[in-house]
Short mmCIF file of C-alpha atoms and ligand atoms in Angstrom, two decimals:
data_model
loop_
_atom_site.label_atom_id
_atom_site.label_comp_id
_atom_site.label_asym_id
_atom_site.label_seq_id
_atom_site.Cartn_x
_atom_site.Cartn_y
_atom_site.Cartn_z
CA MET A 80 -17.62 5.14 18.05
CA ILE A 81 -13.98 4.61 18.92
CA GLU A 82 -11.85 7.03 16.96
CA ASP A 83 -8.35 5.99 17.99
CA ILE A 84 -6.41 3.23 19.65
CA GLU A 85 -3.96 3.72 22.27
CA ILE A 86 -0.46 2.19 21.79
CA ASN A 87 -0.87 0.38 25.03
CA ASP A 88 -4.03 -1.37 23.99
CA LEU A 89 -2.07 -2.41 20.81
CA ARG A 90 0.54 -3.98 22.79
CA LEU A 91 -2.02 -5.82 25.11
CA LEU A 92 -3.59 -7.11 22.09
CA THR A 93 -0.55 -8.18 20.11
CA GLN A 94 0.48 -9.98 23.50
CA LEU A 95 -2.77 -11.80 23.97
CA VAL A 96 -2.91 -12.98 20.22
CA LYS A 97 0.86 -14.15 20.52
CA GLU A 98 0.17 -16.05 23.84
CA LYS A 99 -3.13 -17.58 23.02
CA TYR A 100 -2.78 -18.21 19.14
CA ASP A 101 0.99 -17.95 18.52
CA TYR A 102 0.62 -15.40 15.80
CA ASP A 103 2.99 -12.36 16.14
CA PHE A 104 1.59 -9.13 15.02
CA SER A 105 3.85 -6.97 17.38
CA ASN A 106 6.01 -5.90 14.31
CA TYR A 107 3.27 -4.96 11.96
CA ALA A 108 3.33 -1.38 10.84
CA ILE A 109 1.37 0.80 13.28
CA SER A 110 -0.71 3.00 11.25
CA SER A 111 -2.01 0.33 9.13
CA PHE A 112 -2.65 -2.22 11.93
CA LYS A 113 -4.59 0.38 13.91
CA ARG A 114 -6.73 1.20 10.93
CA ARG A 115 -7.53 -2.56 10.48
CA LEU A 116 -8.26 -2.84 14.16
CA LEU A 117 -10.65 0.20 14.03
CA ARG A 118 -12.34 -1.45 11.11
CA ILE A 119 -12.98 -4.54 13.01
CA LEU A 120 -14.36 -2.55 15.92
CA GLU A 121 -16.67 -1.12 13.49
CA ILE A 122 -17.77 -4.19 11.65
CA TYR A 123 -18.41 -6.16 14.83
CA LYS A 124 -19.90 -3.14 16.48
CA PHE A 125 -17.66 -3.28 19.53
CA ASP A 126 -17.99 0.04 21.28
CA THR A 127 -14.92 -0.54 23.50
CA PHE A 128 -11.56 -1.91 22.65
CA ASP A 129 -12.12 -4.10 25.80
CA LYS A 130 -14.99 -6.09 23.97
CA LEU A 131 -12.57 -7.05 21.19
CA MET A 132 -10.06 -8.26 23.70
CA VAL A 133 -12.79 -10.29 25.66
CA LYS A 134 -13.91 -11.91 22.35
CA LEU A 135 -10.33 -12.82 21.36
CA ARG A 136 -9.71 -14.31 24.75
CA ASN A 137 -12.89 -16.40 25.02
CA GLU A 138 -13.82 -17.34 21.58
CA PRO A 139 -11.04 -19.19 19.67
CA SER A 140 -13.24 -19.64 16.59
CA PHE A 141 -13.32 -15.73 16.35
CA PHE A 142 -9.67 -15.65 15.74
CA LYS A 143 -10.03 -16.76 12.18
CA GLU A 144 -12.24 -14.03 11.35
CA PHE A 145 -9.84 -11.62 13.09
CA LEU A 146 -7.15 -12.98 11.12
CA SER A 147 -8.92 -12.37 7.89
CA GLU A 148 -9.98 -8.76 8.81
CA ILE A 149 -6.55 -7.79 10.14
CA THR A 150 -4.86 -8.49 6.97
CA VAL A 151 -5.33 -6.41 3.79
CA ASN A 152 -6.34 -8.64 0.82
CA VAL A 153 -6.80 -6.09 -1.85
CA THR A 154 -5.16 -7.20 -5.03
CA GLU A 155 -5.43 -7.32 -8.91
CA MET A 156 -4.62 -9.51 -11.77
CA PHE A 157 -1.51 -8.27 -13.68
CA ARG A 158 -1.07 -5.43 -11.22
CA ASP A 159 1.69 -3.24 -12.60
CA PRO A 160 1.61 -4.48 -16.16
CA SER A 161 5.19 -3.14 -16.92
CA MET A 162 6.47 -5.60 -14.17
CA TRP A 163 4.80 -8.57 -15.73
CA ARG A 164 6.21 -7.61 -19.31
CA GLU A 165 9.78 -7.42 -17.70
CA LEU A 166 9.27 -10.85 -16.21
CA ARG A 167 8.01 -12.31 -19.50
CA ASP A 168 10.52 -10.74 -21.76
CA LYS A 169 13.76 -10.59 -19.54
CA ILE A 170 13.63 -12.77 -16.40
CA LEU A 171 11.72 -15.87 -17.26
CA PRO A 172 13.48 -16.60 -20.49
CA THR A 173 16.77 -16.78 -18.85
CA LEU A 174 15.24 -18.92 -16.01
CA PHE A 175 13.72 -21.40 -18.32
CA GLN A 176 16.81 -21.57 -20.56
CA SER A 177 19.01 -22.64 -17.76
CA HIS A 178 16.65 -24.80 -15.73
CA GLU A 179 14.70 -28.04 -16.40
CA SER A 180 11.90 -26.77 -14.15
CA VAL A 181 11.42 -23.56 -12.48
CA LYS A 182 10.16 -23.02 -8.94
CA ILE A 183 8.04 -19.96 -8.32
CA TRP A 184 6.82 -18.74 -4.76
CA HIS A 185 3.98 -16.21 -4.30
CA ALA A 186 4.46 -15.18 -0.81
CA GLY A 187 1.35 -13.33 0.37
CA CYS A 188 -0.67 -14.41 -2.56
CA SER A 189 -4.14 -13.23 -1.11
CA SER A 190 -7.06 -14.37 -3.22
CA GLY A 191 -4.83 -15.59 -6.00
CA GLU A 192 -5.11 -12.98 -8.75
CA GLU A 193 -1.40 -12.73 -8.86
CA VAL A 194 -1.06 -16.48 -9.10
CA TYR A 195 -3.54 -16.81 -12.00
CA SER A 196 -1.69 -13.92 -13.73
CA MET A 197 1.55 -15.98 -13.45
CA ALA A 198 -0.13 -19.04 -14.69
CA ILE A 199 -1.54 -17.30 -17.60
CA MET A 200 1.74 -15.63 -18.69
CA LEU A 201 3.48 -19.08 -18.33
CA LYS A 202 0.86 -20.82 -20.38
CA GLU A 203 1.12 -18.19 -23.08
CA ASN A 204 4.69 -18.64 -23.52
CA GLY A 205 4.86 -22.55 -23.27
CA TRP A 206 6.36 -22.66 -19.83
CA LEU A 207 3.50 -23.65 -17.56
CA ASP A 208 4.33 -27.46 -17.65
CA LYS A 209 7.83 -26.54 -16.72
CA ALA A 210 6.89 -24.51 -13.71
CA LYS A 211 6.13 -25.53 -10.17
CA ILE A 212 4.25 -22.78 -8.28
CA PHE A 213 3.75 -22.34 -4.63
CA ALA A 214 1.36 -19.80 -3.44
CA THR A 215 1.10 -19.07 0.41
CA ASP A 216 -0.67 -16.60 2.83
CA ILE A 217 -1.25 -16.32 6.58
CA ASP A 218 -4.83 -16.26 6.09
CA HIS A 219 -6.60 -19.57 5.54
CA SER A 220 -9.86 -18.25 4.43
CA ILE A 221 -8.46 -16.06 1.61
CA LEU A 222 -6.47 -19.09 0.45
CA SER A 223 -9.58 -21.00 0.00
CA LYS A 224 -10.92 -18.13 -2.20
CA ALA A 225 -7.57 -18.35 -4.23
CA LYS A 226 -8.16 -22.04 -4.80
CA GLU A 227 -11.85 -21.50 -5.83
CA GLY A 228 -10.58 -18.99 -8.40
CA LYS A 229 -14.07 -17.21 -8.27
CA TYR A 230 -14.07 -13.48 -8.66
CA ALA A 231 -16.79 -10.76 -9.29
CA VAL A 232 -17.53 -9.99 -12.81
CA LYS A 233 -17.36 -6.24 -12.03
CA ASN A 234 -13.55 -6.48 -11.13
CA MET A 235 -12.72 -8.46 -14.03
CA HIS A 236 -14.10 -5.88 -16.52
CA GLU A 237 -13.04 -2.69 -14.57
CA LEU A 238 -9.52 -3.79 -13.38
CA ASN A 239 -8.23 -7.24 -14.53
CA ASP A 240 -9.15 -7.11 -18.22
CA LYS A 241 -7.56 -3.56 -18.44
CA ASN A 242 -4.37 -4.64 -16.75
CA TYR A 243 -4.14 -7.70 -19.03
CA PHE A 244 -4.39 -5.45 -21.97
CA ARG A 245 -1.81 -2.94 -20.88
CA PHE A 246 0.38 -6.04 -20.23
CA GLY A 247 -0.04 -7.09 -23.71
CA GLY A 248 -1.16 -10.72 -23.35
CA LYS A 249 -1.42 -12.87 -26.30
CA SER A 250 -5.08 -13.46 -26.35
CA GLN A 251 -7.78 -12.05 -24.11
CA LEU A 252 -8.26 -12.52 -20.37
CA SER A 253 -11.86 -13.77 -21.00
CA ASP A 254 -10.37 -16.83 -22.78
CA TYR A 255 -9.15 -17.94 -19.35
CA TYR A 256 -12.59 -17.83 -17.52
CA LYS A 257 -16.20 -18.43 -17.77
CA ILE A 258 -18.88 -16.10 -16.46
CA GLU A 259 -21.38 -17.50 -13.91
CA GLY A 260 -24.05 -14.76 -13.01
CA GLN A 261 -22.26 -11.99 -11.02
CA ASN A 262 -18.97 -13.95 -10.77
CA ILE A 263 -16.37 -15.55 -13.13
CA LEU A 264 -14.73 -18.80 -12.72
CA MET A 265 -11.07 -19.29 -13.65
CA ASP A 266 -10.15 -22.11 -15.88
CA LYS A 267 -9.02 -24.84 -13.62
CA LYS A 268 -6.46 -26.24 -16.13
CA LEU A 269 -4.31 -23.30 -15.25
CA VAL A 270 -3.75 -24.35 -11.78
CA SER A 271 -2.69 -28.06 -11.88
CA ASN A 272 0.87 -26.92 -11.05
CA ILE A 273 -0.04 -24.74 -8.16
CA THR A 274 0.28 -25.76 -4.46
CA TYR A 275 -1.55 -23.49 -2.01
CA MET A 276 -0.29 -23.42 1.65
CA GLU A 277 -0.70 -21.64 4.70
CA HIS A 278 2.48 -19.92 5.79
CA ASN A 279 3.39 -17.04 8.06
CA LEU A 280 6.14 -15.04 6.86
CA ALA A 281 6.47 -13.53 10.42
CA GLY A 282 6.87 -16.92 12.03
CA GLY A 283 10.57 -17.21 10.99
CA ILE A 284 10.49 -20.57 9.19
CA ALA A 285 11.71 -20.62 5.79
CA PHE A 286 9.73 -22.32 3.20
CA THR A 287 11.58 -24.25 0.47
CA LYS A 288 14.09 -23.21 -2.23
CA VAL A 289 12.92 -21.69 -5.37
CA ASP A 290 14.20 -19.65 -8.35
CA LEU A 291 11.71 -16.79 -8.16
CA ILE A 292 9.82 -14.95 -5.23
CA LEU A 293 7.12 -12.54 -5.76
CA CYS A 294 6.43 -10.93 -2.35
CA ARG A 295 4.54 -7.88 -3.40
CA ASN A 296 2.48 -5.53 -1.20
CA VAL A 297 2.92 -7.74 1.93
CA LEU A 298 6.08 -6.25 3.55
CA ILE A 299 4.53 -2.92 3.53
CA TYR A 300 2.37 -4.20 6.48
CA PHE A 301 5.32 -4.84 8.59
CA ASN A 302 7.80 -2.49 10.36
CA GLN A 303 11.42 -2.32 9.61
CA ASN A 304 12.52 -4.84 12.11
CA LEU A 305 10.21 -7.46 10.76
CA GLN A 306 10.94 -6.52 7.15
CA ASN A 307 14.58 -7.09 8.00
CA ASP A 308 13.89 -10.59 9.33
CA VAL A 309 11.63 -11.48 6.41
CA PHE A 310 14.12 -10.39 3.78
CA LYS A 311 16.55 -12.75 5.33
CA LEU A 312 14.00 -15.50 5.25
CA LEU A 313 13.24 -14.73 1.53
CA HIS A 314 17.00 -14.75 0.83
CA GLN A 315 17.28 -18.17 2.46
CA SER A 316 14.46 -19.45 0.34
CA LEU A 317 16.15 -18.43 -2.90
CA PHE A 318 18.70 -20.50 -4.90
CA ASN A 319 21.82 -18.50 -5.81
CA TYR A 320 20.91 -16.31 -8.92
CA GLY A 321 17.22 -16.55 -8.03
CA TYR A 322 15.02 -13.55 -8.27
CA LEU A 323 13.07 -11.57 -5.79
CA ILE A 324 10.21 -9.19 -6.71
CA VAL A 325 8.62 -6.85 -4.30
CA GLY A 326 5.95 -4.26 -4.90
CA SER A 327 6.72 -1.11 -7.03
CA LYS A 328 7.23 1.10 -3.94
CA GLU A 329 9.02 -1.22 -1.78
CA THR A 330 12.76 -1.83 -1.51
CA LEU A 331 15.31 -3.99 0.32
CA VAL A 332 18.24 -1.52 0.17
CA TRP A 333 17.91 -0.51 3.69
CA CYS A 334 17.92 -4.20 5.00
CA ASP A 335 20.97 -6.27 6.41
CA ILE A 336 20.98 -8.59 3.34
CA ALA A 337 20.87 -5.92 0.82
CA SER A 338 24.50 -6.76 -0.19
CA LYS A 339 23.57 -10.35 -1.04
CA PHE A 340 21.38 -8.99 -3.95
CA ILE A 341 21.89 -6.86 -6.81
CA THR A 342 19.21 -4.52 -8.47
CA VAL A 343 18.10 -5.94 -11.79
CA ASN A 344 15.39 -3.52 -12.48
CA ASN A 345 14.76 -0.61 -10.07
CA GLU A 346 11.68 0.72 -11.57
CA GLU A 347 9.78 -2.83 -11.26
CA LYS A 348 11.87 -3.65 -7.99
CA ILE A 349 13.50 -6.92 -9.35
CA PHE A 350 16.31 -7.93 -7.27
CA LYS A 351 18.66 -11.06 -7.69
CA LYS A 352 20.58 -13.01 -5.17
CA ILE A 353 24.10 -13.15 -5.87
CA ARG A 354 25.44 -14.81 -2.77
CA ASP A 355 24.57 -17.04 0.13
CA MET B 213 3.98 34.42 14.03
CA PHE B 214 4.34 30.76 13.25
CA LYS B 215 8.06 30.45 12.63
CA ASP B 216 9.37 27.10 13.54
CA LYS B 217 5.87 26.04 14.75
CA PHE B 218 5.12 23.39 11.98
CA LYS B 219 6.82 20.16 11.27
CA ALA B 220 5.10 19.40 7.95
CA ILE B 221 2.46 20.89 5.50
CA ILE B 222 0.11 18.36 4.24
CA ILE B 223 -1.80 19.14 1.12
CA GLY B 224 -5.01 17.36 -0.33
CA GLY B 225 -6.25 18.21 -3.72
CA SER B 226 -8.24 16.69 -6.74
CA ALA B 227 -9.81 18.06 -9.72
CA GLY B 228 -8.58 21.57 -10.34
CA SER B 229 -5.81 21.52 -7.90
CA PHE B 230 -2.73 20.68 -10.25
CA GLN B 231 -2.19 24.23 -11.17
CA VAL B 232 -2.53 25.48 -7.51
CA VAL B 233 0.06 22.87 -6.36
CA VAL B 234 2.35 23.90 -9.25
CA ARG B 235 2.28 27.52 -8.01
CA LEU B 236 2.67 26.67 -4.33
CA LEU B 237 5.79 24.60 -5.15
CA ALA B 238 7.26 27.49 -7.31
CA GLU B 239 6.61 30.23 -4.93
CA LEU B 240 6.82 29.00 -1.41
CA ASP B 241 9.92 30.30 0.00
CA GLU B 242 12.90 27.88 0.30
CA LYS B 243 13.60 28.97 3.67
CA MET B 244 10.55 27.01 4.76
CA ASP B 245 12.49 24.15 5.71
CA ILE B 246 9.87 21.44 6.31
CA PRO B 247 8.48 18.40 4.26
CA ILE B 248 5.47 19.00 2.15
CA ILE B 249 3.38 15.99 1.96
CA LEU B 250 0.87 15.91 -0.98
CA CYS B 251 -2.00 13.68 -1.50
CA LEU B 252 -3.54 14.35 -4.80
CA HIS B 253 -6.16 12.25 -6.61
CA ARG B 254 -4.68 10.56 -9.70
CA LEU B 255 -5.30 7.89 -12.18
CA LYS B 256 -4.66 4.58 -10.43
CA HIS B 257 -2.86 2.77 -13.27
CA VAL B 258 -0.48 5.66 -14.32
CA ARG B 259 2.64 5.22 -12.26
CA ASN B 260 4.88 7.68 -13.99
CA GLY B 261 4.79 11.38 -15.18
CA PHE B 262 3.13 13.21 -12.12
CA VAL B 263 6.40 13.74 -10.32
CA GLU B 264 7.96 14.98 -13.48
CA ALA B 265 5.00 17.27 -14.28
CA LEU B 266 5.06 18.84 -10.83
CA SER B 267 8.90 19.01 -10.77
CA ILE B 268 9.21 21.52 -13.70
CA LYS B 269 8.67 24.53 -11.68
CA SER B 270 9.31 23.34 -8.16
CA LYS B 271 12.06 24.77 -6.15
CA ARG B 272 12.24 21.65 -4.09
CA PRO B 273 12.89 18.01 -5.01
CA ILE B 274 9.71 15.97 -5.38
CA VAL B 275 9.61 12.35 -4.84
CA GLU B 276 7.12 9.51 -4.43
CA PRO B 277 8.17 7.87 -1.31
CA LEU B 278 9.02 4.25 -0.93
CA ASP B 279 7.52 2.20 2.04
CA LYS B 280 9.41 3.10 5.21
CA GLU B 281 11.36 5.85 3.54
CA LYS B 282 12.49 8.52 5.94
CA ILE B 283 10.89 11.94 5.86
CA ARG B 284 13.35 14.78 5.08
CA LYS B 285 13.04 18.32 5.51
CA GLY B 286 12.70 20.47 2.43
CA VAL B 287 11.57 17.58 0.26
CA VAL B 288 8.14 17.35 -1.29
CA TYR B 289 6.47 13.89 -1.15
CA LEU B 290 3.66 12.78 -3.46
CA ALA B 291 1.34 9.79 -2.64
CA PRO B 292 2.01 7.21 -5.27
CA ALA B 293 -0.59 5.98 -7.56
CA ASN B 294 -2.87 3.20 -6.23
CA TYR B 295 -1.43 3.39 -2.64
CA HIS B 296 -2.56 5.08 0.44
CA LEU B 297 0.16 7.14 1.94
CA TYR B 298 0.55 7.05 5.89
CA VAL B 299 2.82 9.03 8.13
CA GLU B 300 4.34 6.42 10.46
CA LEU B 301 5.67 7.02 13.87
CA GLY B 302 9.55 7.14 13.65
CA ASN B 303 9.66 9.95 10.96
CA GLN B 304 8.93 7.77 8.13
CA PHE B 305 6.10 6.81 5.42
CA ALA B 306 4.28 3.60 5.11
CA ILE B 307 2.21 2.72 2.20
CA SER B 308 -0.87 0.56 1.99
CA THR B 309 -3.24 -1.00 -0.66
CA ASP B 310 -6.14 -1.05 1.66
CA GLU B 311 -9.70 -0.56 0.28
CA MET B 312 -10.44 2.65 -1.37
CA VAL B 313 -11.79 5.32 0.96
CA ASN B 314 -14.14 8.03 -0.59
CA ASN B 315 -13.63 6.12 -3.89
CA SER B 316 -9.89 7.19 -3.82
CA ARG B 317 -6.66 5.60 -3.21
CA PRO B 318 -4.51 7.53 -2.27
CA ALA B 319 -7.23 8.96 0.03
CA ILE B 320 -6.65 12.44 1.49
CA ASP B 321 -8.46 11.43 4.73
CA LEU B 322 -5.95 8.71 5.56
CA THR B 323 -2.93 10.86 4.88
CA PHE B 324 -4.34 13.63 6.99
CA ASP B 325 -5.46 11.43 9.79
CA THR B 326 -1.95 9.60 10.06
CA ALA B 327 -0.01 12.69 9.63
CA SER B 328 -2.00 14.59 12.38
CA TYR B 329 -1.70 11.66 14.61
CA VAL B 330 2.16 12.06 14.38
CA TYR B 331 2.54 15.72 14.05
CA LYS B 332 -0.36 16.85 16.28
CA GLU B 333 -0.36 20.55 16.72
CA LYS B 334 2.67 20.92 14.39
CA ALA B 335 0.66 19.80 11.35
CA LEU B 336 -0.44 22.20 8.74
CA GLY B 337 -3.17 20.92 6.61
CA ILE B 338 -4.43 22.47 3.38
CA ILE B 339 -7.51 21.53 1.24
CA LEU B 340 -7.63 22.72 -2.42
CA SER B 341 -10.00 22.25 -5.19
CA GLY B 342 -11.77 18.92 -6.00
CA ALA B 343 -14.94 17.17 -6.94
CA ASN B 344 -15.66 14.76 -3.90
CA ARG B 345 -15.64 14.79 -0.23
CA ASP B 346 -12.35 13.22 0.49
CA GLY B 347 -10.21 15.24 2.97
CA ALA B 348 -13.01 16.59 4.94
CA TRP B 349 -12.82 14.03 7.70
CA GLY B 350 -9.03 14.17 7.53
CA MET B 351 -9.05 18.00 8.15
CA LYS B 352 -11.49 17.48 11.16
CA ARG B 353 -9.06 15.10 12.70
CA LEU B 354 -6.06 17.34 11.96
CA LYS B 355 -7.97 20.30 13.61
CA GLU B 356 -9.09 18.14 16.57
CA ARG B 357 -5.35 17.29 17.30
CA GLY B 358 -4.38 20.89 17.38
CA GLY B 359 -3.26 21.38 13.81
CA TYR B 360 -3.65 24.43 11.83
CA THR B 361 -6.24 24.33 8.94
CA LEU B 362 -6.34 26.27 5.71
CA VAL B 363 -8.70 25.68 2.83
CA GLN B 364 -8.56 27.27 -0.67
CA ASP B 365 -11.35 29.81 -1.18
CA PRO B 366 -14.35 27.92 -2.64
CA GLU B 367 -14.95 30.90 -5.02
CA GLU B 368 -11.66 30.42 -6.60
CA CYS B 369 -11.72 26.71 -6.84
CA THR B 370 -12.32 24.96 -10.25
CA ILE B 371 -14.68 22.64 -8.39
CA ASN B 372 -15.40 23.36 -4.84
CA THR B 373 -17.10 20.07 -3.52
CA MET B 374 -13.97 19.26 -1.50
CA THR B 375 -13.39 22.60 0.24
CA THR B 376 -17.04 23.06 0.98
CA ALA B 377 -17.05 19.67 2.52
CA ALA B 378 -14.14 20.49 4.63
CA LEU B 379 -15.64 23.82 5.61
CA ASN B 380 -18.96 22.28 6.55
CA ILE B 381 -17.66 20.04 9.28
CA THR B 382 -14.78 21.80 10.74
CA GLN B 383 -14.07 25.43 11.94
CA ILE B 384 -11.27 26.16 9.44
CA ASP B 385 -8.68 28.53 10.46
CA GLN B 386 -8.26 30.41 7.22
CA VAL B 387 -10.02 30.42 3.90
CA LEU B 388 -7.65 31.90 1.17
CA LYS B 389 -7.13 32.29 -2.49
CA THR B 390 -3.85 30.81 -3.98
CA ASP B 391 -2.24 34.09 -4.07
CA ASP B 392 -3.06 34.63 -0.34
CA ILE B 393 -2.09 31.04 0.69
CA ILE B 394 1.41 31.71 -0.80
CA ARG B 395 1.69 35.12 0.91
CA PHE B 396 0.34 33.71 4.29
CA LEU B 397 2.79 30.86 4.29
CA ASN B 398 5.75 32.92 3.15
CA LYS B 399 5.16 35.50 5.73
CA GLU B 400 4.16 33.51 8.75
CA LEU B 401 6.30 30.30 8.48
CA CYS B 402 9.71 31.97 7.49
C1 SAM C 87 -2.16 -6.82 -0.29
S1 SAM C 87 -2.22 -8.44 -0.37
C2 SAM C 87 -1.07 -8.61 -1.60
C3 SAM C 87 -1.53 -9.64 -2.80
C4 SAM C 87 -0.67 -9.63 -4.03
N1 SAM C 87 0.76 -10.10 -3.68
C5 SAM C 87 -0.57 -8.31 -4.69
O1 SAM C 87 0.57 -7.72 -4.64
O2 SAM C 87 -1.54 -7.76 -5.21
C6 SAM C 87 -1.27 -8.89 1.32
C7 SAM C 87 -1.44 -10.26 1.71
O3 SAM C 87 -0.35 -10.55 2.55
C8 SAM C 87 -0.77 -11.45 3.53
N2 SAM C 87 -0.07 -11.40 4.66
C9 SAM C 87 -0.17 -10.51 5.71
N3 SAM C 87 0.74 -10.80 6.67
C10 SAM C 87 1.28 -12.08 6.45
C11 SAM C 87 2.19 -12.87 6.83
N4 SAM C 87 2.75 -12.67 8.12
N5 SAM C 87 2.52 -14.08 6.26
C12 SAM C 87 2.07 -14.25 5.09
N6 SAM C 87 1.24 -13.43 4.38
C13 SAM C 87 0.78 -12.54 5.06
C14 SAM C 87 -2.33 -11.10 3.71
O4 SAM C 87 -3.07 -11.97 4.20
C15 SAM C 87 -2.75 -10.47 2.26
O5 SAM C 87 -3.37 -11.68 1.62
#
């Protein structure tokens, strides 16, 4: 078993992937990227790094799987319940008061738990019909999962129900799904205002202008150079006085665009764009 | 003997380690001017309170690092709830929501592995009391990369599964009771 990956091999791999598939991973954070690569070597039982390189070079169909495995998809519904409360009680009331319709972008939405959480919260407060939600991710197959809205029963009980309870929702999470064997299926009525799309934050192309961006636990997989670029892109994609929410242990204060935002809530990492 | 040799102390602990960590932070000499990186198992959904509890008696500031935060000397860093904590090249931390390892997030194995990759022989790893096997593999990696390994005496541990697991797969440099860990570090590192 391979226990470590040389920096030079990393470089060769990101070069190959860039040239052949036009995805740029050269600015992903190294420890995490290495760990995901080691995991791929293990899953596919490659006993040398070169075998992975050969497969990437010769089998374009393998790249999809590679993309799925290299990204970390772990997510939860109502992750950080206190952030969702803040959103419900402070941020969204102001947005919906001043806007006919509010555009929300989940950048790096993974399997969609965060998006369903949003839809549920919007619905409980009578906002769902006035909202337009975009949910994007780099990983095509995880987006299919998001659209399907099918999750393991086990996760619902151990994690999501409890988060929802801590958030203090108006009913019970189980009102929004039905159980089918080992899985649950989310209520499709929740998602009529949601558009799922493939989008690569590292591709440099802005998305569309929105009033609120959630980009949580995505930028942690990038190095500071790429974070800097992506924060610029997120800034571009926000209307003035729009909000950006990142993960509870992330910040934009070290980035070039820091001065174009103010901190609305430091504990929950909610920022507001104050100038172009 | 080890004065100026180490660039960081990395400590892993679980059940029964809290009081030991409190004592270390209270009694380690302030002259020991290196970062202390703590990866302690903790409740996933409780974000606040741990730093405060550890801070009461600590001589050094304690923080949960943000992603890509610079690592500073003399500061104690605590792995945040529900994230793995990595030491990244370029003297900074990175965090991750990657799958749990040994049923744990943060996982001691990952903090030790990444820290020893960066600090090599300048890493000092300590495993304390705990009820699972997390940290054993990380200690092995740390030792293989030339770091110095120290384990709390299993006899003294509230639960010794973790220390025993570490001892089973690695030739550990020192096995010491809390008093002696403190004495050793204060004597040898200052
Ligand atoms: C850990 S999940 C975060 C899910 C959710 N936002 C949360 O906080 O629970 C990270 C997601 O970011 C996506 N991602 C990674 N790199 C990306 C990129 N360059 N562009 C868009 N999405 C990316 C991954 O595919 C993954 O689904």
